[in-house]
CSV table of C-alpha atoms and ligand atoms in Angstrom, one decimal:
chain,number,residue,atom,x,y,z
A,78,MET,CA,85.4,-70.3,-133.2
A,79,HIS,CA,88.5,-68.3,-133.9
A,80,PHE,CA,88.3,-64.5,-133.7
A,81,ALA,CA,90.7,-63.7,-136.5
A,82,LYS,CA,88.9,-65.9,-139.1
A,83,LEU,CA,85.6,-64.1,-138.8
A,84,HIS,CA,86.6,-60.8,-140.4
A,85,THR,CA,84.3,-59.7,-143.1
A,86,PRO,CA,86.1,-57.8,-146.0
A,87,SER,CA,85.1,-54.1,-145.8
A,88,GLN,CA,84.5,-54.1,-149.6
A,89,ILE,CA,81.1,-55.9,-149.3
A,90,GLN,CA,80.0,-53.3,-146.8
A,91,LEU,CA,80.8,-50.2,-148.9
A,92,ASN,CA,79.5,-49.2,-152.3
A,93,GLN,CA,81.8,-48.0,-155.2
A,94,HIS,CA,81.9,-44.5,-153.7
A,95,GLY,CA,83.0,-45.8,-150.3
A,96,HIS,CA,79.6,-45.2,-148.7
A,97,LEU,CA,78.1,-47.7,-146.3
A,98,LYS,CA,75.7,-50.1,-148.0
A,99,HIS,CA,75.5,-53.2,-145.9
A,100,PHE,CA,76.3,-53.1,-142.1
A,101,VAL,CA,77.5,-56.6,-141.2
A,102,THR,CA,80.4,-56.1,-138.9
A,103,ILE,CA,82.6,-53.3,-137.4
A,104,GLU,CA,85.8,-55.0,-138.5
A,105,GLY,CA,87.2,-53.5,-141.7
A,106,LEU,CA,85.4,-50.2,-141.4
A,107,SER,CA,87.4,-47.0,-140.9
A,108,LYS,CA,87.3,-44.5,-138.0
A,109,GLU,CA,85.7,-42.0,-140.5
A,110,THR,CA,82.8,-44.4,-141.3
A,111,LEU,CA,82.1,-45.1,-137.6
A,112,THR,CA,82.3,-41.4,-136.8
A,113,GLN,CA,79.9,-40.7,-139.6
A,114,ILE,CA,77.4,-43.1,-138.1
A,115,LEU,CA,77.8,-41.4,-134.7
A,116,ASP,CA,77.5,-37.9,-136.1
A,117,THR,CA,74.5,-38.8,-138.2
A,118,ALA,CA,72.8,-40.4,-135.2
A,119,GLU,CA,73.4,-37.2,-133.3
A,120,THR,CA,71.4,-35.3,-136.0
A,121,PHE,CA,68.4,-37.3,-135.0
A,122,ILE,CA,68.5,-36.2,-131.3
A,123,ASN,CA,67.5,-32.6,-130.6
A,124,GLU,CA,68.9,-30.2,-128.0
A,125,ASN,CA,66.3,-31.4,-125.5
A,126,ASN,CA,67.7,-35.0,-125.9
A,127,GLN,CA,64.6,-36.0,-127.8
A,128,LEU,CA,64.5,-38.1,-130.9
A,129,ILE,CA,63.3,-36.3,-134.0
A,130,THR,CA,61.6,-37.7,-137.2
A,131,SER,CA,62.7,-37.2,-140.7
A,132,PRO,CA,61.0,-38.3,-144.0
A,133,VAL,CA,64.3,-39.5,-145.5
A,134,LEU,CA,63.2,-43.1,-146.2
A,135,GLU,CA,59.7,-42.3,-147.5
A,136,GLY,CA,58.7,-45.0,-150.0
A,137,LYS,CA,61.4,-47.5,-148.8
A,138,THR,CA,60.6,-50.8,-147.3
A,139,VAL,CA,62.4,-52.2,-144.3
A,140,MET,CA,61.9,-55.9,-143.5
A,141,ASN,CA,62.7,-57.1,-140.0
A,142,LEU,CA,63.8,-60.8,-140.2
A,143,PHE,CA,64.5,-62.1,-136.7
A,144,PHE,CA,65.3,-65.8,-136.6
A,145,GLU,CA,66.3,-65.4,-133.0
A,146,ASN,CA,64.4,-63.8,-130.0
A,147,SER,CA,64.8,-60.1,-129.4
A,148,THR,CA,63.0,-57.3,-127.6
A,149,ARG,CA,65.1,-54.2,-127.8
A,150,THR,CA,66.8,-54.7,-131.1
A,151,ARG,CA,63.7,-55.6,-133.1
A,152,THR,CA,61.6,-52.9,-131.6
A,153,THR,CA,64.1,-50.2,-131.9
A,154,PHE,CA,64.8,-51.0,-135.5
A,155,GLU,CA,61.1,-50.8,-136.1
A,156,ALA,CA,60.8,-47.5,-134.2
A,157,ALA,CA,63.8,-46.1,-136.2
A,158,ALA,CA,62.5,-47.1,-139.6
A,159,LYS,CA,59.1,-45.5,-138.7
A,160,ARG,CA,60.7,-42.3,-137.6
A,161,LEU,CA,62.3,-42.1,-141.1
A,162,SER,CA,58.9,-42.7,-142.7
A,163,ALA,CA,59.8,-46.1,-144.1
A,164,ASN,CA,57.3,-48.9,-144.5
A,165,VAL,CA,58.2,-51.6,-142.0
A,166,LEU,CA,57.3,-55.3,-142.2
A,167,ASN,CA,58.0,-57.5,-139.3
A,168,ILE,CA,58.3,-61.0,-140.7
A,169,ASP,CA,57.1,-63.6,-138.2
A,170,ILE,CA,59.8,-66.3,-139.0
A,171,ALA,CA,58.3,-68.8,-136.5
A,172,ARG,CA,55.2,-68.8,-138.6
A,173,SER,CA,56.9,-68.4,-142.0
A,174,SER,CA,57.4,-71.1,-144.7
A,175,THR,CA,61.0,-71.8,-143.5
A,176,SER,CA,59.2,-73.8,-140.8
A,177,LYS,CA,57.5,-75.8,-143.7
A,178,GLY,CA,60.9,-76.7,-145.2
A,179,GLU,CA,61.5,-73.8,-147.5
A,180,THR,CA,65.2,-72.9,-147.6
A,181,LEU,CA,66.5,-69.5,-146.3
A,182,ARG,CA,67.4,-68.6,-149.8
A,183,ASP,CA,63.9,-69.1,-151.2
A,184,THR,CA,62.3,-67.2,-148.3
A,185,LEU,CA,64.7,-64.3,-148.9
A,186,TRP,CA,64.2,-64.3,-152.6
A,187,ASN,CA,60.4,-64.1,-152.1
A,188,LEU,CA,60.7,-61.3,-149.7
A,189,GLN,CA,63.1,-59.5,-152.1
A,190,ALA,CA,60.4,-59.9,-154.8
A,191,MET,CA,58.1,-58.0,-152.5
A,192,ALA,CA,60.2,-54.9,-153.1
A,193,ALA,CA,62.3,-54.9,-149.9
A,194,ASP,CA,65.0,-52.2,-149.8
A,195,ILE,CA,66.6,-53.2,-146.4
A,196,PHE,CA,66.6,-56.5,-144.6
A,197,VAL,CA,67.4,-56.3,-140.9
A,198,VAL,CA,68.6,-59.8,-140.0
A,199,ARG,CA,69.2,-61.6,-136.7
A,200,HIS,CA,70.3,-65.2,-136.9
A,201,SER,CA,71.8,-67.8,-134.6
A,202,SER,CA,74.5,-68.7,-137.1
A,203,SER,CA,77.7,-66.7,-137.2
A,204,GLY,CA,78.1,-65.4,-140.7
A,205,ALA,CA,74.4,-65.4,-141.7
A,206,ALA,CA,74.2,-61.7,-142.5
A,207,HIS,CA,77.5,-61.8,-144.5
A,208,PHE,CA,76.2,-64.8,-146.5
A,209,ILE,CA,72.9,-63.0,-147.3
A,210,ALA,CA,74.7,-59.8,-148.3
A,211,LYS,CA,77.2,-61.5,-150.5
A,212,ASP,CA,75.5,-64.5,-152.0
A,213,VAL,CA,71.7,-64.3,-151.6
A,214,CYS,CA,70.3,-60.8,-151.9
A,215,PRO,CA,73.2,-58.4,-152.6
A,216,THR,CA,70.9,-55.8,-154.1
A,217,VAL,CA,69.0,-55.4,-150.8
A,218,ALA,CA,70.9,-53.5,-148.0
A,219,ILE,CA,71.6,-56.0,-145.2
A,220,ILE,CA,71.9,-54.8,-141.6
A,221,ASN,CA,73.2,-57.4,-139.2
A,222,ALA,CA,71.1,-57.3,-136.0
A,223,GLY,CA,73.2,-60.0,-134.4
A,224,ASP,CA,74.6,-63.3,-135.9
A,225,GLY,CA,75.5,-66.1,-133.5
A,226,ARG,CA,78.4,-65.1,-131.4
A,227,HIS,CA,80.1,-63.2,-134.3
A,228,ALA,CA,78.9,-59.6,-134.5
A,229,HIS,CA,76.3,-57.1,-133.4
A,230,PRO,CA,77.5,-53.9,-135.0
A,231,THR,CA,74.5,-51.6,-134.3
A,232,GLN,CA,74.7,-52.5,-130.6
A,233,ALA,CA,78.4,-51.5,-130.7
A,234,MET,CA,77.6,-48.2,-132.3
A,235,LEU,CA,74.8,-47.4,-129.8
A,236,ASP,CA,77.3,-48.3,-127.0
A,237,MET,CA,79.8,-45.9,-128.6
A,238,LEU,CA,77.2,-43.1,-129.0
A,239,THR,CA,76.3,-43.6,-125.3
A,240,ILE,CA,79.9,-43.4,-124.2
A,241,ARG,CA,80.5,-40.3,-126.3
A,242,ARG,CA,77.4,-38.5,-125.0
A,243,GLU,CA,77.7,-39.5,-121.4
A,244,THR,CA,81.5,-39.2,-120.7
A,245,LYS,CA,82.1,-36.2,-122.9
A,246,LYS,CA,85.6,-37.4,-123.4
A,247,SER,CA,87.4,-38.5,-126.5
A,248,PHE,CA,87.9,-42.3,-127.0
A,249,GLY,CA,91.6,-41.9,-126.6
A,250,GLU,CA,91.3,-40.7,-123.1
A,251,LEU,CA,89.0,-43.5,-121.8
A,252,SER,CA,89.6,-46.7,-119.8
A,253,VAL,CA,86.8,-49.1,-120.6
A,254,ALA,CA,86.2,-52.5,-118.9
A,255,ILE,CA,84.1,-55.2,-120.5
A,256,ILE,CA,83.1,-57.9,-118.0
A,257,GLY,CA,81.8,-61.4,-118.2
A,258,ASP,CA,81.0,-63.8,-121.0
A,259,ILE,CA,83.3,-62.5,-123.7
A,260,LYS,CA,83.6,-65.9,-125.4
A,261,HIS,CA,79.9,-66.2,-126.5
A,262,SER,CA,79.2,-62.5,-126.8
A,263,ARG,CA,78.8,-60.8,-130.2
A,264,VAL,CA,78.3,-57.5,-128.3
A,265,ALA,CA,81.8,-57.8,-126.7
A,266,ARG,CA,83.4,-58.7,-130.0
A,267,SER,CA,81.8,-55.7,-131.8
A,268,ASP,CA,82.4,-53.3,-128.9
A,269,VAL,CA,86.2,-54.2,-128.7
A,270,ALA,CA,86.5,-53.6,-132.5
A,271,ALA,CA,84.6,-50.3,-132.4
A,272,LEU,CA,86.6,-49.0,-129.4
A,273,GLN,CA,89.9,-50.0,-131.1
A,274,THR,CA,88.8,-48.3,-134.4
A,275,LEU,CA,87.8,-45.1,-132.6
A,276,GLY,CA,91.1,-44.9,-130.8
A,277,CYS,CA,90.6,-46.2,-127.3
A,278,ARG,CA,93.9,-47.3,-125.9
A,279,ASP,CA,92.9,-48.9,-122.6
A,280,ILE,CA,90.3,-51.7,-123.1
A,281,ARG,CA,90.2,-54.2,-120.2
A,282,VAL,CA,88.5,-57.5,-120.7
A,283,ILE,CA,87.6,-59.0,-117.3
A,284,ALA,CA,86.6,-62.7,-117.4
A,285,PRO,CA,87.6,-66.2,-116.2
A,286,ASN,CA,89.7,-68.0,-118.8
A,287,THR,CA,86.7,-70.3,-119.5
A,288,LEU,CA,84.8,-67.4,-120.9
A,289,LEU,CA,87.5,-66.0,-123.1
A,290,PRO,CA,87.4,-66.6,-126.9
A,291,TYR,CA,90.2,-68.5,-128.7
A,292,GLY,CA,92.6,-66.1,-130.4
A,293,PHE,CA,92.1,-63.5,-127.7
A,294,GLU,CA,95.8,-62.7,-127.9
A,295,GLU,CA,95.2,-61.3,-131.4
A,296,TYR,CA,93.0,-58.5,-130.2
A,297,GLY,CA,95.9,-56.0,-130.1
A,298,SER,CA,98.1,-54.4,-127.5
A,299,GLU,CA,95.3,-51.9,-126.3
A,300,VAL,CA,93.3,-54.9,-125.0
A,301,ARG,CA,94.4,-56.3,-121.7
A,302,LEU,CA,93.0,-59.4,-119.9
A,303,PHE,CA,92.2,-59.4,-116.2
A,304,ASN,CA,91.0,-62.5,-114.4
A,305,ASN,CA,90.7,-60.4,-111.2
A,306,MET,CA,87.8,-58.0,-111.4
A,307,ASP,CA,89.0,-55.6,-108.6
A,308,GLU,CA,92.2,-55.0,-110.5
A,309,GLY,CA,90.4,-54.7,-113.8
A,310,VAL,CA,87.8,-52.0,-112.9
A,311,LYS,CA,90.4,-49.8,-111.1
A,312,ASP,CA,90.1,-46.2,-112.3
A,313,CYS,CA,87.8,-47.1,-115.2
A,314,ASP,CA,85.6,-44.5,-116.9
A,315,VAL,CA,83.2,-47.0,-118.4
A,316,ILE,CA,82.1,-50.5,-117.2
A,317,MET,CA,80.2,-52.7,-119.5
A,318,THR,CA,78.5,-55.7,-117.9
A,319,LEU,CA,77.3,-58.7,-120.0
A,320,ARG,CA,74.8,-61.5,-119.5
A,321,ILE,CA,76.1,-65.1,-119.5
A,322,GLN,CA,74.9,-66.4,-122.9
A,323,ASN,CA,73.6,-69.8,-121.6
A,324,GLU,CA,71.9,-70.6,-124.9
A,325,ARG,CA,75.4,-70.7,-126.6
A,326,ILE,CA,77.2,-72.7,-123.9
A,327,ASP,CA,77.2,-76.5,-124.3
A,328,SER,CA,79.2,-77.5,-121.3
A,329,PRO,CA,79.3,-75.7,-117.9
A,330,ALA,CA,81.8,-72.8,-118.1
A,331,LEU,CA,81.1,-71.8,-114.5
A,332,ALA,CA,80.5,-73.5,-111.2
A,333,SER,CA,77.3,-71.6,-110.7
A,334,GLN,CA,75.6,-68.2,-111.2
A,335,LEU,CA,76.2,-67.5,-107.5
A,336,GLU,CA,79.9,-68.2,-108.0
A,337,PHE,CA,80.0,-65.9,-111.0
A,338,HIS,CA,78.3,-63.1,-109.0
A,339,LYS,CA,80.9,-63.5,-106.3
A,340,MET,CA,83.8,-63.3,-108.7
A,341,TYR,CA,82.6,-61.1,-111.5
A,342,GLY,CA,79.3,-59.4,-110.4
A,343,LEU,CA,79.3,-55.6,-110.3
A,344,ASN,CA,78.5,-54.5,-106.8
A,345,ASP,CA,79.0,-51.3,-104.8
A,346,ALA,CA,82.5,-52.2,-103.5
A,347,ARG,CA,83.8,-52.9,-107.0
A,348,LEU,CA,82.1,-49.8,-108.6
A,349,ALA,CA,83.8,-47.7,-105.9
A,350,LEU,CA,87.2,-48.8,-107.4
A,351,ALA,CA,86.4,-47.2,-110.7
A,352,LYS,CA,86.5,-43.4,-111.3
A,353,PRO,CA,83.8,-41.5,-109.3
A,354,ASP,CA,82.0,-40.6,-112.6
A,355,CYS,CA,82.3,-44.0,-114.2
A,356,ILE,CA,79.2,-44.9,-116.2
A,357,VAL,CA,77.7,-48.4,-116.1
A,358,MET,CA,76.4,-50.1,-119.2
A,359,HIS,CA,74.5,-53.3,-120.1
A,360,PRO,CA,73.2,-54.3,-123.6
A,361,GLY,CA,70.2,-56.2,-122.0
A,362,PRO,CA,68.6,-58.5,-121.2
A,363,MET,CA,70.0,-58.1,-117.7
A,364,ASN,CA,70.2,-60.8,-115.1
A,365,ARG,CA,69.8,-58.8,-111.9
A,366,GLY,CA,71.8,-60.3,-109.0
A,367,VAL,CA,74.2,-62.2,-111.4
A,368,GLU,CA,76.4,-59.8,-113.5
A,369,ILE,CA,75.0,-56.6,-111.8
A,370,THR,CA,73.2,-55.8,-108.6
A,371,SER,CA,69.7,-54.3,-108.8
A,372,LYS,CA,71.0,-51.2,-106.9
A,373,ILE,CA,73.6,-50.4,-109.5
A,374,ALA,CA,71.3,-51.2,-112.4
A,375,ASP,CA,68.8,-48.7,-111.1
A,376,GLY,CA,71.4,-46.3,-109.7
A,377,SER,CA,72.7,-42.9,-110.9
A,378,GLN,CA,75.8,-44.2,-112.7
A,379,ALA,CA,73.8,-46.6,-114.9
A,380,VAL,CA,73.1,-45.4,-118.5
A,381,ILE,CA,71.4,-48.6,-119.5
A,382,LEU,CA,68.1,-47.0,-120.6
A,383,ASN,CA,70.0,-44.2,-122.4
A,384,GLN,CA,71.6,-47.0,-124.4
A,385,VAL,CA,68.1,-48.1,-125.5
A,386,THR,CA,67.1,-44.6,-126.7
A,387,ASN,CA,70.5,-44.1,-128.4
A,388,GLY,CA,69.8,-47.4,-130.1
A,389,ILE,CA,66.9,-45.8,-132.0
A,390,ALA,CA,69.1,-42.8,-133.2
A,391,VAL,CA,72.0,-45.1,-134.2
A,392,ARG,CA,69.6,-47.4,-136.1
A,393,MET,CA,68.0,-44.4,-137.8
A,394,ALA,CA,71.5,-43.4,-138.9
A,395,VAL,CA,72.5,-46.9,-140.2
A,396,LEU,CA,69.2,-47.3,-142.1
A,397,ALA,CA,69.5,-43.9,-143.7
A,398,LEU,CA,73.2,-44.3,-144.5
A,399,SER,CA,72.6,-47.7,-146.1
A,400,MET,CA,70.2,-46.0,-148.6
A,401,GLN,CA,72.4,-42.9,-149.1
A,402,GLY,CA,73.9,-44.2,-152.3
A,403,GLN,CA,70.5,-45.0,-153.9
A,404,LEU,CA,69.0,-41.8,-152.8
A,405,GLN,CA,71.9,-39.8,-154.2
A,406,GLU,CA,71.7,-41.7,-157.5
A,407,GLN,CA,68.0,-40.9,-157.7
A,408,GLY,CA,68.8,-37.2,-157.0
A,409,LEU,CA,66.6,-37.3,-153.9
A,410,ILE,CA,69.3,-36.1,-151.4
A,411,ASP,CA,72.8,-34.7,-151.5
A,412,SER,CA,73.8,-36.3,-148.2
A,413,ILE,CA,72.1,-37.7,-145.2
A,414,ALA,CA,74.1,-35.5,-142.8
A,415,LEU,CA,71.2,-33.0,-142.5
B,261,LIG,C1,72.4,-58.8,-126.9
B,261,LIG,C2,72.3,-59.8,-128.0
B,261,LIG,O1,71.3,-60.2,-128.5
B,261,LIG,O2,73.4,-60.2,-128.5
B,261,LIG,N1,71.2,-58.2,-126.6
B,261,LIG,C3,70.8,-57.1,-127.4
B,261,LIG,O3,70.8,-57.1,-128.6
B,261,LIG,N2,70.3,-56.1,-126.7
B,261,LIG,C4,73.0,-59.4,-125.7
B,261,LIG,C5,72.4,-60.6,-125.1
B,261,LIG,O4,71.5,-61.2,-125.6
B,261,LIG,O5,72.9,-60.9,-124.0
């Protein structure tokens, strides 16, 4: 799969007033739109760092459609929708009629007929969310919760919110390292795009060549490749570790997990090469002892559980913003920024 061919035109993501409608990918969205998502997410966190509730989506129906496994993403979307007073339906796809031969189109049209306002979609095929937003149910707001190895835009935004809150620096001042299975990771792809859009000028991708995507050279001059992890993490402010996406790998990309840990696992010696206040991130699920040691995962520099909490705030923001146009037309709100 080629990175450059997967861009989704921004037009399908924005309504005629330039407001977010669908959230399928980071690519094509402006710095202003990404900053609006972050700023809106911050309004859902109070001064004691607690999530607040708001009735902004009262009467709206959010359907969670997860065609692939998930713990954090599905649950935090549900928590986010409930905090906004929306009705939430979790569709059990494994038990739905798609397993009886119904097409995806028919399943979605039926769900749309049940008065869905927002579909949160996770699918193993790259491009699934785009296809649904453009060709199947364009009147329902589609939020991509991960499609194949293509994009995971809400994960990228919760990562950006965590970086902004934990480092207290502007994106232009930061050196960020992303380590591991870049080739199969929709998180890495969306994180690189979000960091670039928000103005980060030093993005280091640390991986063996076997775990780099085709078309990597097209990422842009702010993205540098390091095969050697010690060189890559030197003086970094942020380290993002990633799981090896074994379910998306057909032939062995690595000699073994042990070998990977030796070459690319985050341990104390390597973390000591980064800045003393460097934060350590992981989108989960984590494979302790492979991409990260347990000591670091549970240590004081890890912000992995902050990422989970920030995920609720970001998903509240994206759900609310995707309905902003409709709510404004109905005269129900002036703007989501409360
Ligand atoms: C990621 C995903 O599903 O892409 N996890 C997540 O959403 N928290 C990363 C992964 O599965 O490794």
